[in-house]
CSV table of C-alpha atoms and ligand atoms in Angstrom, one decimal:
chain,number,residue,atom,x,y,z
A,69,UNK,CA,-5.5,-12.5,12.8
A,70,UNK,CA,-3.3,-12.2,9.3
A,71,UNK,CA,-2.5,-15.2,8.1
A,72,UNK,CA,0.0,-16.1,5.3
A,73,UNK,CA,0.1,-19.4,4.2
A,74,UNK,CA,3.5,-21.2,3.0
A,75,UNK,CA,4.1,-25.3,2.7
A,76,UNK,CA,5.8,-24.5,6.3
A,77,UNK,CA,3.0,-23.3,7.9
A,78,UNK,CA,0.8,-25.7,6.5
A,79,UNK,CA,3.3,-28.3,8.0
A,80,UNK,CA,3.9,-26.6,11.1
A,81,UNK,CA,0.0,-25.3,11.3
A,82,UNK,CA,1.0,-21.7,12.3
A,83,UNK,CA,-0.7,-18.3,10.7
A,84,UNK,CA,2.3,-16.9,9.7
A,85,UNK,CA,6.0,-17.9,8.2
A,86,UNK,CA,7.7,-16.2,11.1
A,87,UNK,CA,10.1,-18.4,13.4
A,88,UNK,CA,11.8,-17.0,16.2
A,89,UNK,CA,15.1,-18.5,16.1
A,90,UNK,CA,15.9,-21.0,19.1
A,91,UNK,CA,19.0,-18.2,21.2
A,92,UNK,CA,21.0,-19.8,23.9
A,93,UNK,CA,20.0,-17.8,27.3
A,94,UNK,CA,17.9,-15.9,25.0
A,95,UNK,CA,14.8,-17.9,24.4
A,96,UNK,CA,16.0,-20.0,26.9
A,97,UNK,CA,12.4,-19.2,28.6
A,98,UNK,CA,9.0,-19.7,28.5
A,99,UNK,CA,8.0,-15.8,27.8
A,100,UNK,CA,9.5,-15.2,24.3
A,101,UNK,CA,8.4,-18.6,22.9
A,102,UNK,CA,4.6,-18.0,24.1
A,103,UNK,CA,4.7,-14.5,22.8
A,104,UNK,CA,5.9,-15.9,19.4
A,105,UNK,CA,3.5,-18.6,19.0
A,106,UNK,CA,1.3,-16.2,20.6
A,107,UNK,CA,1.4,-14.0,17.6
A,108,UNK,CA,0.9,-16.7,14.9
A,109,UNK,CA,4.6,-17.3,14.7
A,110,UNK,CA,6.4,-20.2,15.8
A,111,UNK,CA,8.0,-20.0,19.5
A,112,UNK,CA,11.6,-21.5,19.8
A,113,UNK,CA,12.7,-22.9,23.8
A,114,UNK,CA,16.6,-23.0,23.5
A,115,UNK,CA,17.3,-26.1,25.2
A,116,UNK,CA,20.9,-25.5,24.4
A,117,UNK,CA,22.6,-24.1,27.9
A,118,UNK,CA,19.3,-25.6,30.4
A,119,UNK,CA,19.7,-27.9,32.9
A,120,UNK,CA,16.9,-31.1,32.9
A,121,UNK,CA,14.2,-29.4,35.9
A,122,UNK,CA,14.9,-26.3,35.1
A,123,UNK,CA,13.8,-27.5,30.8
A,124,UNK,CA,11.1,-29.6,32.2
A,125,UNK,CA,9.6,-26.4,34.0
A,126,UNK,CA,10.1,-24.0,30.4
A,127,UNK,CA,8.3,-27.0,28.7
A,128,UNK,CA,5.5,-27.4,31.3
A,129,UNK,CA,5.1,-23.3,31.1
A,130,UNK,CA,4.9,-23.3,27.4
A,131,UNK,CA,2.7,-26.0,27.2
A,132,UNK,CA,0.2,-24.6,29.8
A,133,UNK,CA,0.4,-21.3,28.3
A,134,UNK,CA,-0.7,-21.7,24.8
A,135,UNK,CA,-2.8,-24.3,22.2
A,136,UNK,CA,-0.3,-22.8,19.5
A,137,UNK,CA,2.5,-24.9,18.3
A,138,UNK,CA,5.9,-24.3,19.6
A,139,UNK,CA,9.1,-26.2,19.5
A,140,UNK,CA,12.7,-27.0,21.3
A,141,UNK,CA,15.5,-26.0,19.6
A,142,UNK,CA,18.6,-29.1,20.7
A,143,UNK,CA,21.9,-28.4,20.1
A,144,UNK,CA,23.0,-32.5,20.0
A,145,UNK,CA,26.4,-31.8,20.7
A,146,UNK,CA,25.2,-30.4,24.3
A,147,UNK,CA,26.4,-32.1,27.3
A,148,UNK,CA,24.1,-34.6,28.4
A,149,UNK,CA,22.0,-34.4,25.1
A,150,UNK,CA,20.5,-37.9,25.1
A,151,UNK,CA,19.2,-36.9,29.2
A,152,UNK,CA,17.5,-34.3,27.4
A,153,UNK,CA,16.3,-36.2,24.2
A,154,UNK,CA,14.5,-38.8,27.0
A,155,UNK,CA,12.9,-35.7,28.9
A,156,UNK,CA,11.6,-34.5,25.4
A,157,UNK,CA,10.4,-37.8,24.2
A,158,UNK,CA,8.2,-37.6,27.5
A,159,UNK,CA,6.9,-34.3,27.0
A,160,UNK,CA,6.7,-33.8,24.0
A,161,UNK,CA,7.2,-30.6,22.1
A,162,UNK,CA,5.2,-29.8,18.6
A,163,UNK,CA,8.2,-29.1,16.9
A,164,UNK,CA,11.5,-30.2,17.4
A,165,UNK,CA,14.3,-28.5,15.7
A,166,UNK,CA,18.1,-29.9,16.1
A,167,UNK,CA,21.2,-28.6,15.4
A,168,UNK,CA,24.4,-29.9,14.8
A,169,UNK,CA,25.0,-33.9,14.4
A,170,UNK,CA,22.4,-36.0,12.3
A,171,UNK,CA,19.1,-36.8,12.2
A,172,UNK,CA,18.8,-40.2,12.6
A,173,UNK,CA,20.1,-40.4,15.8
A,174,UNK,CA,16.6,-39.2,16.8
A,175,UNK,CA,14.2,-38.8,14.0
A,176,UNK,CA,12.2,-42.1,14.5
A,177,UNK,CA,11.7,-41.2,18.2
A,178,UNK,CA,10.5,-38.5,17.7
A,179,UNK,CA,8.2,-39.3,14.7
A,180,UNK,CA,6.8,-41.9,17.4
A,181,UNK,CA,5.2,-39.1,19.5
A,182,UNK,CA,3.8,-36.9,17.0
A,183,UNK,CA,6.7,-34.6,17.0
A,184,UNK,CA,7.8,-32.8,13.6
A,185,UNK,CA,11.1,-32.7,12.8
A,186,UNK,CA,13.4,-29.6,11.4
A,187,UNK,CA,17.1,-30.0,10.9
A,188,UNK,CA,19.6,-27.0,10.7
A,189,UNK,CA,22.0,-27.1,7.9
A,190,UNK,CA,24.0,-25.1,5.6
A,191,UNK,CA,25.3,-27.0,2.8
A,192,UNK,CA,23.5,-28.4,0.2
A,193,UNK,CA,25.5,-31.9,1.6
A,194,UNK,CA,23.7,-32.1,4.6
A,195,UNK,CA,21.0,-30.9,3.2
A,196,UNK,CA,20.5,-34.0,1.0
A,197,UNK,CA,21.7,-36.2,3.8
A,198,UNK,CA,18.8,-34.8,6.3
A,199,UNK,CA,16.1,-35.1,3.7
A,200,UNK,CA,17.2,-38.2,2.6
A,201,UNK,CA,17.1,-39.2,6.8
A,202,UNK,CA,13.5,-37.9,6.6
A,203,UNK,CA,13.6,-34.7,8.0
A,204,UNK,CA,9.9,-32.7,8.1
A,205,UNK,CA,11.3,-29.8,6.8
A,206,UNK,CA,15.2,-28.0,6.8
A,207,UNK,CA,16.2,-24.6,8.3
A,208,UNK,CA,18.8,-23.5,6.1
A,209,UNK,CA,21.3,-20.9,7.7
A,210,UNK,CA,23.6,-18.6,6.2
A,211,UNK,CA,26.9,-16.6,6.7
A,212,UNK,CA,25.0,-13.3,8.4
A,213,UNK,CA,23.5,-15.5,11.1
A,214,UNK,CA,24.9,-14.3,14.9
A,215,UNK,CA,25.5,-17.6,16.9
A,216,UNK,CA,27.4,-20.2,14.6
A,217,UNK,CA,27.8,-19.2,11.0
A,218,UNK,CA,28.3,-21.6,9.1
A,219,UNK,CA,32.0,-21.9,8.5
A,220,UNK,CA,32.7,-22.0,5.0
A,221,UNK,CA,30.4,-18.5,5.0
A,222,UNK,CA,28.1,-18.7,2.3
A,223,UNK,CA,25.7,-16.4,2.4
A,224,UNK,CA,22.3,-17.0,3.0
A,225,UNK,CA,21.0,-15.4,-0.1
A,226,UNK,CA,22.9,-18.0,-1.9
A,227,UNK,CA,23.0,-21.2,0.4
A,228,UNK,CA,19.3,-20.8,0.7
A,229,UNK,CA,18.4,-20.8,-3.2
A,230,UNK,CA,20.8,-23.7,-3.8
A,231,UNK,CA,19.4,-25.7,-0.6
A,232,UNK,CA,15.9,-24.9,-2.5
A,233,UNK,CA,16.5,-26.3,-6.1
A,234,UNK,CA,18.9,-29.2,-4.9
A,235,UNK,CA,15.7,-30.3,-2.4
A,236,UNK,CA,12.8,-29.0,-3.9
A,237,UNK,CA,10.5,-31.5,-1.9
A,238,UNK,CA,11.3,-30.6,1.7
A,239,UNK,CA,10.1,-27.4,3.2
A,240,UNK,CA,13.2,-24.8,4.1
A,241,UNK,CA,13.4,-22.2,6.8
A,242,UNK,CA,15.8,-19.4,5.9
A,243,UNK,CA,18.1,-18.3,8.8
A,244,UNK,CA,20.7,-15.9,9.1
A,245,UNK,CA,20.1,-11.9,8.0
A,246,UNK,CA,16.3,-11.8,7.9
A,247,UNK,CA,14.9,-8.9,10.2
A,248,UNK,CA,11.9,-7.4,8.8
A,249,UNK,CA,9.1,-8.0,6.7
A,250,UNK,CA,11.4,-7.3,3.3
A,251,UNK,CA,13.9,-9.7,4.5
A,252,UNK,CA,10.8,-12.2,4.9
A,253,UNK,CA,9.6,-11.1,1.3
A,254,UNK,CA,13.3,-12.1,0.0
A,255,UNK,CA,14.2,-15.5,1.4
A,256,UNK,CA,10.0,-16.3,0.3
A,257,UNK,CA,10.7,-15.3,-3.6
A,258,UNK,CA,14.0,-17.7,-2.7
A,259,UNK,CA,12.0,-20.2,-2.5
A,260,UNK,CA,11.5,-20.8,1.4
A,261,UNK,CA,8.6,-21.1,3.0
A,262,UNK,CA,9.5,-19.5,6.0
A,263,UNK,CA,11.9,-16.9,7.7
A,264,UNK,CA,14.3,-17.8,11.0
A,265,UNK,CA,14.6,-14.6,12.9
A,266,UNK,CA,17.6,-14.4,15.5
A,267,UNK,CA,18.8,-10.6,16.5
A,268,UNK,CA,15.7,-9.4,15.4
A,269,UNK,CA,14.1,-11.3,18.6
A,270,UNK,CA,17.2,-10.7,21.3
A,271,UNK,CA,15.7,-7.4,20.9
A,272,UNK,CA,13.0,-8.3,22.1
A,273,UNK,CA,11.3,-7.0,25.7
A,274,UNK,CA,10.7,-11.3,26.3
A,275,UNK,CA,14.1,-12.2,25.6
A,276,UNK,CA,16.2,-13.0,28.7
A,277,UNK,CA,19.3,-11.4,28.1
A,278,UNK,CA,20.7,-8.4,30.1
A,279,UNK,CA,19.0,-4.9,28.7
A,280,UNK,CA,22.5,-4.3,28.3
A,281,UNK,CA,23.3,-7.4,25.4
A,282,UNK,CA,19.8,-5.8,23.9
A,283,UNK,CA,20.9,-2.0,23.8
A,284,UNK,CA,24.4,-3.1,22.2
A,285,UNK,CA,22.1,-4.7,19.5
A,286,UNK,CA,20.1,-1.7,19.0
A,287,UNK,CA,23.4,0.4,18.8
A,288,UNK,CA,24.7,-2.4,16.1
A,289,UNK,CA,26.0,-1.2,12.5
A,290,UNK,CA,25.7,-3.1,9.9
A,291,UNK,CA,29.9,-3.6,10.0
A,292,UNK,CA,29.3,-4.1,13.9
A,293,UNK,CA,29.7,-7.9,13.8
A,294,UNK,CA,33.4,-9.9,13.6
A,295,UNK,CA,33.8,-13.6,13.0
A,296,UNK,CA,35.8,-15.3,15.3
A,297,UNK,CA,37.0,-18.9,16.6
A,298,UNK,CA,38.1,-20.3,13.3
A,299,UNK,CA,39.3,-24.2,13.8
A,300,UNK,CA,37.3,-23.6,17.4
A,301,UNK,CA,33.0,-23.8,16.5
A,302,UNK,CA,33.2,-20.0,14.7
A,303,UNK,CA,31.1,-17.5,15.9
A,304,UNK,CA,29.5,-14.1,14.8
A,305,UNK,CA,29.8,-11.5,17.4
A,306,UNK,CA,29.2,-7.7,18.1
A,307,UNK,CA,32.9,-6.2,18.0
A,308,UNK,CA,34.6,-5.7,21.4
A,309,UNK,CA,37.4,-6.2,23.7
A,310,UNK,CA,37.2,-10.1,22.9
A,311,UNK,CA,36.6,-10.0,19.4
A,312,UNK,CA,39.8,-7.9,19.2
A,313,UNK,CA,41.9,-9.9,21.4
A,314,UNK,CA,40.7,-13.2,18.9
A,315,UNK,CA,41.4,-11.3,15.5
A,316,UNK,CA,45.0,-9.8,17.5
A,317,UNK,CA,45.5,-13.3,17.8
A,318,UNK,CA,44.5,-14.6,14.2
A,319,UNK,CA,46.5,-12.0,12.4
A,320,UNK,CA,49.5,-13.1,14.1
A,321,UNK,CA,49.1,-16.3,13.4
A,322,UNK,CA,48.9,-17.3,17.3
A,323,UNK,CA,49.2,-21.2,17.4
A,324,UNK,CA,45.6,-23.0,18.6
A,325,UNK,CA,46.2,-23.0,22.1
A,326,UNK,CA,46.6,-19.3,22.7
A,327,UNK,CA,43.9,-18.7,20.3
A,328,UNK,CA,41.8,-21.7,22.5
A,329,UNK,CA,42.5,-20.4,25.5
A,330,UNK,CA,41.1,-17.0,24.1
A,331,UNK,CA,37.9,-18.4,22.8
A,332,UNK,CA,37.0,-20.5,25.9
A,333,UNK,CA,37.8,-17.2,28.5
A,334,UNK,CA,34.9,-15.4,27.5
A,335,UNK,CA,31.3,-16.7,27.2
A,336,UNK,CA,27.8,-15.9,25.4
A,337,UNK,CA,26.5,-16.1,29.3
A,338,UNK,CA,29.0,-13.7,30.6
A,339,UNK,CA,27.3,-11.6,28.2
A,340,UNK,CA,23.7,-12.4,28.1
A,341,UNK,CA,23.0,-12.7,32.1
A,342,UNK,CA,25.5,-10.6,33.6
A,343,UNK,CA,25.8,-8.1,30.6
A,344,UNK,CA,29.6,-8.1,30.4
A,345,UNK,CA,29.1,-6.8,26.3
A,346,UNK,CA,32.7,-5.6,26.4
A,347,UNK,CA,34.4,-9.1,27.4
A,348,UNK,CA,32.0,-11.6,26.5
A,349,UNK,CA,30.5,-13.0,23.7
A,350,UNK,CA,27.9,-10.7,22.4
A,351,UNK,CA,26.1,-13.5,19.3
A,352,UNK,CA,24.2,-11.3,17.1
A,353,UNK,CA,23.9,-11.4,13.2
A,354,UNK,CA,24.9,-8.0,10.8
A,355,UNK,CA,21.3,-7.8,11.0
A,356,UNK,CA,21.9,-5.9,14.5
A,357,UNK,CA,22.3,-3.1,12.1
A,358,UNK,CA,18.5,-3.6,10.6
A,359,UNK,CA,16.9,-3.6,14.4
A,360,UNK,CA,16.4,0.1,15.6
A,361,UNK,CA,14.2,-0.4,19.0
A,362,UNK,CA,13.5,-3.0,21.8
A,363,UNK,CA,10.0,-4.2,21.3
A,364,UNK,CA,7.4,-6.4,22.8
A,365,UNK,CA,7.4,-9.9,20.3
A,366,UNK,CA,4.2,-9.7,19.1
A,367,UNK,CA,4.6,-6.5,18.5
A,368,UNK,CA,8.1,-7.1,16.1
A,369,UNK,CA,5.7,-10.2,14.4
A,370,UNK,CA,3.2,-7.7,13.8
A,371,UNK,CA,5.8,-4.9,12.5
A,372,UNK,CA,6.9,-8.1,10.0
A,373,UNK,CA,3.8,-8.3,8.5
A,374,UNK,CA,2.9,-5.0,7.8
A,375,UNK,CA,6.5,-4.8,6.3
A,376,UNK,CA,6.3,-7.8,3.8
A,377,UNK,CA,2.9,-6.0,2.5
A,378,UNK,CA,4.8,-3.5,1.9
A,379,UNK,CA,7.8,-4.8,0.4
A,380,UNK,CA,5.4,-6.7,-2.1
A,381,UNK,CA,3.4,-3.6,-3.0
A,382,UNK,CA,6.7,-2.2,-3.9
A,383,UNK,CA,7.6,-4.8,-5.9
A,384,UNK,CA,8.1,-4.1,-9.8
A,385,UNK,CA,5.6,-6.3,-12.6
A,386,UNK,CA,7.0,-7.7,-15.3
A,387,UNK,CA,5.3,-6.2,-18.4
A,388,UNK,CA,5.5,-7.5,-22.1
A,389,UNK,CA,4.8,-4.7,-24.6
B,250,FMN,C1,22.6,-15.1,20.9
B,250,FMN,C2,22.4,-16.2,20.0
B,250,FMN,C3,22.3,-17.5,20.5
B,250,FMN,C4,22.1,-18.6,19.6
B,250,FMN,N1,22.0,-19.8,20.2
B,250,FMN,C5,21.7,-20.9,19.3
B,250,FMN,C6,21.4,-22.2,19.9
B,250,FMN,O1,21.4,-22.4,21.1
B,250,FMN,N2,21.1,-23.2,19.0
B,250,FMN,C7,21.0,-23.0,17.6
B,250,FMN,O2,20.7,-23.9,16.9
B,250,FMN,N3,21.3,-21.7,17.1
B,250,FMN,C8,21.6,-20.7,17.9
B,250,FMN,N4,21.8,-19.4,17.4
B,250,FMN,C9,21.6,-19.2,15.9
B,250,FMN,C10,20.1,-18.9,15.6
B,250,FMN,O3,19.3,-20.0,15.9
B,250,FMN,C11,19.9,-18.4,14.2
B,250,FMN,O4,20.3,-19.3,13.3
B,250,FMN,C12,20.5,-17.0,13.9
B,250,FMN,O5,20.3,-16.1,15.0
B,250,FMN,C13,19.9,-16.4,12.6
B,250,FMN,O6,20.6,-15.3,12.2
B,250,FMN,P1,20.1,-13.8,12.6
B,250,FMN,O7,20.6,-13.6,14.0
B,250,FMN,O8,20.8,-13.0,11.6
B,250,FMN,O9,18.6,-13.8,12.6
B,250,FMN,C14,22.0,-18.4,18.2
B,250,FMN,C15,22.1,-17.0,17.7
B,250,FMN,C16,22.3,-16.0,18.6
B,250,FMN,C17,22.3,-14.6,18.0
């Protein structure tokens, strides 16, 4: 097995710097986490849209099914999030990695059991304010990321560098535009010590989304994602009927309830379980346009690797005379 050692896998005690990002519906399963972790990666269960037996069962599965480390990605703005926080704190996960509201709402907890801690941020604000809280290490996103962007839209070349320098003590996932090995080799020479992948993985044969979300990915330009919801939780979607009824909207300067009303009528499940990719909300980052085939996970970790080799072979030396 390769192995590729960064102060995040030394914290996390994985092989390699590769961390499949937690994806609503997506990795809300036990099959694309254990593949992951399987792979020397870290596996992500979305806790995000699961009801409490139905997350108990995931966690059970995952647990059974590997001695790897793995975590739980929670949303703590969910519905029902401290019912979920309990169930966690009595089985609990590796790795725990929240998003959205601070850490010290559950960081001691969690500590308690053994559990390491990774917050998702994307300013070098709440940055600061999550290492300050103690958090084991930051994942650090940036304005390519499908999902929620962050909304002032710094990119992640630039919010990751600036995350780095301001909190040079505390580990940092990079999130947000990284799909291949030369992605990996960028955010590294950033200054992370590890790479969050996202699209890369809804393209996965484990993720459990419709193989119609996955083959709009594959079909994905570059220019193939639109930003949408401003005021509302933004998200980055593929383009299609609802991201051009949301923009319609925008650009005419729609007051917040139309524009509301909009939003909330499509969903990311409509998309993911029934594979309604024209009216619902296909998340997926402009790295849709990076990801040319469906692939078994291990198989994209492996891919990774052989790419960052590659991308550091290529890579220029300085020389002095
Ligand atoms: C379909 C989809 C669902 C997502 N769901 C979640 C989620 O439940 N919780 C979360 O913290 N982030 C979520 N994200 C964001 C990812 O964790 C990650 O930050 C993002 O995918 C990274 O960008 P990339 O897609 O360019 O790799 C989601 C992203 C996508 C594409």
């Amino acid at each position: 097995m390769t192995r590729l050692r960064t102060p995040v896998t030394d914290l996390l005690g994985i092989d390699l710097p590769v961390v499949q990002a937690g994806m609503s519906w997506a990795s809300s399963c036990s099959a694309l986490p254990l593949a992951v972790s399987g792979a020397g990666g870290l596996g992500v269960v979305a806790a995000g849209p699961m009801r409490l037996p139905e997350l108990a069962r995931t966690l059970d599965e995952v647990a059974a099914g590997t001695d790897r480390p793995w975590a739980v990605n929670l949303p703590l703005h969910r519905a029902g999030a401290d019912e979920v926080v309990d169930l966690l704190l009595e089985r609990p996960p590796p790795v725990l990695i929240a998003s959205q509201g601070g850490p010290r709402r559950y960081l001691e907890r969690f500590h308690d059991v053994g559990t390491r801690c990774l917050h998702v941020v994307a300013s070098v604000e709440h940055a600061r304010k999550a290492a300050e809280a103690g958090v084991d290490a930051l994942v650090v996103v940036g304005a390519e990321a499908g999902g929620h962007p962050p909304p002032a839209m710094v990119s992640t070349q630039v919010v990751v560098r600036a995350v780095v320098t301001a909190v040079p003590d505390v580990p940092v996932i990079a999130s947000g535009g990284v799909a291949d090995g030369h992605g990996l080799a960028a955010v590294l020479a950033l200054g992370a010590g590890a790479a969050q992948f996202g699209t890369r993985f809804l393209a996965s044969t484990e993720a459990a989304v419709h193989e119609g979300y996955k083959s709009a990915v594959v079909a994905a330009g570059v220019h193939d994602t639109r930003t949408v919801g401003r005021g509302l939780g933004v998200i980055r979607a593929l383009a299609n009927d609802f991201t051009g009824r949301m923009l319609d909207l925008e650009e005419s300067g729609a007051g917040e309830d139309a524009r509301r009303t909009a939003f909330h009528a499509a969903t990311l499940k409509d998309a993911a379980l029934h594979g309604d990719v024209a009216g619902g909300k296909v998340e997926a980052g402009q790295s849709a346009g990076l990801v040319d085939a469906v692939l078994p996970a291990a198989q994209i970790v492996e891919r990774i690797v052989a790419e960052y080799r590659t991308a550091l072979a290529a890579l220029p030396q300085p020389c002095d005379d």
